[in-house]
Amino acid sequence: MRFGVSTASLYPLHVEDAFNELAVRGIKTAEVFANSTCEGQEPYISMIKETADKHYITIRSFHPFSSPMESVFLFSTYDRRIEEMLTMYRGFFDSMKKLGAQIFVLHGAILSSKCPEDHYIKQFRLLSDIGREYGITVAQENVCYCMSGRLDFLRMMKREIEDVRFVLDLKQVRRSHEDIFDYVDALGDSIIHCHVSDADADNDCLPVGKGCFDFAELFRRMEAFGYSGSYIVELYRHNYDSFDELKDSVDRLAQMYATL
């Protein structure tokens, strides 16, 4: 089992600097979050790859800043906007191949877009098919302010798309006021990636060990479905004080997993 950190946790550091901060702390698994179009292109991809190779870091996934644009581009019905986003995402897929990342994290259309479900499925399949050409899996993340923030919507995707894959984000489930273990039980072996954070009664996103979430139960439930993906710490910058807390979170996860 792999435990790591998303560079999103170090925002607003530039992606190559954020990745270096993870590297010098001995973190061996990472997600790259590109905060601009250029950060998903050269020369930054080669800079990240060089650091990853030097420090023996596995990059599991890639998450683009462009998620808020997906409603009016990819999930619209306007052909030129759709093609613009597909061109951008093809470029990201090519960069992912260079990094060795295999999972592309998708937010999808926001709730207010009122995107019809059949159109959503069609567009998701379109992007997934393109991803497969590059050896990339497009995975739907649950996001509270998106259509994907409702478990019933994700259940629909699982019914309609035989090979659909999901990213489970714990803090986003909390923000949707739903139960994390309901998501695990419903999505099961379709979950291939997990964004983790701790929480308590007053905070929905904390470093691991600073809250009261039952990670042991999460591990057991995910194991029951044969989960073999990564657990990636993803926090907001105001949720913690020092970058060392990111490494502490990874170490705590590994220790808890080892005691199962």
XYZ file of C-alpha atoms in Angstrom, residues 45-245:
201
model
C 7.127 18.383 -16.375
C 10.795 17.524 -16.957
C 11.781 19.393 -13.794
C 9.303 17.350 -11.750
C 10.371 14.122 -13.449
C 14.020 14.821 -12.668
C 13.204 15.347 -8.984
C 11.025 12.236 -8.923
C 13.779 10.095 -10.447
C 16.434 11.496 -8.116
C 14.347 10.796 -4.998
C 12.650 7.581 -6.199
C 9.156 9.091 -6.041
C 6.191 7.428 -7.730
C 3.716 9.898 -9.235
C 0.331 8.205 -9.157
C -2.009 10.898 -10.385
C -2.461 14.285 -11.991
C -5.059 16.903 -11.050
C -5.547 20.042 -13.205
C -6.461 23.556 -12.085
C -9.001 23.589 -14.924
C -11.622 21.603 -12.996
C -13.901 24.670 -12.558
C -13.888 25.115 -16.349
C -15.180 21.623 -17.099
C -18.839 22.654 -16.806
C -18.701 25.221 -19.612
C -16.153 23.370 -21.741
C -16.195 19.562 -21.594
C -19.769 19.188 -20.301
C -21.269 21.893 -22.495
C -22.945 21.261 -25.848
C -20.779 23.802 -27.665
C -18.466 21.907 -29.988
C -15.610 24.402 -30.133
C -15.350 24.692 -26.356
C -15.467 20.915 -25.989
C -12.658 20.516 -28.501
C -10.578 23.208 -26.783
C -10.728 21.319 -23.500
C -10.030 17.978 -25.153
C -6.953 19.517 -26.780
C -5.773 20.830 -23.408
C -6.407 17.498 -21.703
C -4.644 15.558 -24.454
C -1.604 17.682 -23.651
C -1.975 16.863 -19.960
C -2.309 13.143 -20.772
C 0.909 13.305 -22.759
C 2.654 14.962 -19.796
C 1.242 12.307 -17.465
C 2.863 9.609 -19.591
C 6.219 11.335 -19.104
C 5.666 11.443 -15.335
C 4.426 7.863 -15.137
C 1.109 9.066 -13.664
C -1.850 6.858 -14.579
C -4.869 8.500 -12.916
C -6.439 11.750 -14.113
C -8.656 13.348 -11.450
C -11.886 14.817 -12.844
C -14.331 17.060 -10.963
C -16.922 17.318 -13.729
C -19.900 19.644 -14.087
C -21.008 21.800 -11.163
C -24.509 21.415 -9.736
C -25.793 24.725 -11.116
C -24.871 23.702 -14.671
C -27.937 21.425 -14.736
C -26.090 19.139 -17.133
C -28.442 16.291 -18.152
C -27.226 12.948 -16.853
C -27.195 11.308 -20.282
C -25.015 14.125 -21.665
C -22.707 13.886 -18.643
C -22.248 10.155 -19.266
C -21.573 10.760 -22.964
C -18.910 13.391 -22.275
C -17.289 11.351 -19.516
C -17.011 8.398 -21.872
C -15.553 10.653 -24.558
C -12.749 11.850 -22.269
C -12.197 8.361 -20.857
C -11.754 6.921 -24.350
C -9.141 9.574 -25.151
C -7.376 8.905 -21.864
C -7.122 5.209 -22.678
C -5.228 6.084 -25.876
C -2.474 7.416 -23.572
C -2.724 4.629 -20.992
C -4.525 7.025 -18.619
C -7.570 6.279 -16.452
C -9.968 9.205 -16.091
C -11.422 8.898 -12.583
C -14.438 10.769 -11.255
C -13.825 12.510 -7.933
C -16.674 13.292 -5.549
C -16.821 17.087 -5.065
C -19.505 18.666 -2.897
C -20.396 21.540 -5.236
C -20.444 19.332 -8.345
C -22.927 16.794 -9.633
C -20.450 14.223 -8.359
C -21.031 15.465 -4.813
C -24.147 13.279 -4.499
C -23.792 9.576 -3.862
C -26.904 8.828 -5.888
C -25.247 10.459 -8.913
C -22.115 8.345 -8.480
C -24.265 5.237 -8.144
C -25.886 6.178 -11.446
C -22.448 6.496 -13.071
C -21.498 3.064 -11.741
C -24.669 1.560 -13.230
C -24.331 3.276 -16.593
C -20.573 2.971 -17.194
C -19.274 -0.559 -16.779
C -15.620 0.392 -16.314
C -16.089 3.684 -14.423
C -13.460 4.510 -11.816
C -13.648 6.891 -8.856
C -11.456 9.051 -6.637
C -12.799 9.072 -3.081
C -12.167 12.389 -1.309
C -12.938 12.201 2.406
C -13.278 15.935 3.077
C -15.631 16.321 0.136
C -17.912 13.590 1.471
C -17.998 15.443 4.791
C -18.858 18.687 3.001
C -21.706 16.894 1.243
C -22.974 15.870 4.698
C -22.913 12.207 3.762
C -21.250 9.154 5.269
C -17.808 8.146 4.024
C -18.445 4.461 4.556
C -21.656 4.640 2.511
C -19.474 5.842 -0.375
C -17.011 3.003 0.127
C -19.749 0.378 0.273
C -21.597 1.800 -2.753
C -18.610 2.361 -5.059
C -16.549 -0.599 -3.879
C -13.977 -1.937 -6.300
C -14.522 1.033 -8.648
C -12.499 3.254 -6.288
C -8.906 3.460 -7.534
C -7.561 6.499 -5.670
C -8.224 8.182 -2.343
C -7.673 11.740 -1.041
C -7.426 11.580 2.738
C -7.666 14.032 5.595
C -8.643 13.801 9.225
C -11.546 15.663 10.855
C -13.195 16.463 14.145
C -16.520 17.954 15.190
C -15.436 21.468 14.179
C -13.086 20.888 11.227
C -13.705 18.819 8.103
C -10.078 18.803 6.931
C -7.119 18.227 9.260
C -3.709 16.511 9.180
C -3.891 12.803 9.950
C -3.857 12.262 13.701
C -5.237 15.727 14.498
C -8.857 14.553 14.311
C -10.900 11.519 15.206
C -11.629 9.806 11.884
C -11.459 5.997 11.990
C -8.768 5.285 9.394
C -8.481 1.658 10.505
C -12.107 1.109 9.534
C -11.497 2.839 6.201
C -8.567 0.548 5.486
C -10.573 -2.551 6.418
C -13.529 -1.590 4.237
C -11.334 -0.687 1.275
C -9.328 -3.899 1.685
C -12.560 -5.902 1.572
C -13.055 -4.597 -1.983
C -9.446 -5.391 -2.926
C -8.272 -1.777 -2.939
C -4.683 -1.537 -4.168
C -4.459 2.189 -4.885
C -2.831 4.970 -2.903
C -3.920 7.077 0.038
C -2.943 10.642 -0.832
C -2.971 13.358 1.836
C -4.719 16.417 0.424
C -5.120 19.391 2.755
C -5.744 23.080 2.305
C -2.846 25.307 3.311
C -4.762 26.849 6.219
C -5.399 23.398 7.686
C -1.832 22.934 8.959
C 1.189 24.915 10.132
C 4.326 23.352 8.627
C 5.159 21.125 5.664
C 6.545 18.562 8.105
C 2.945 17.844 9.118
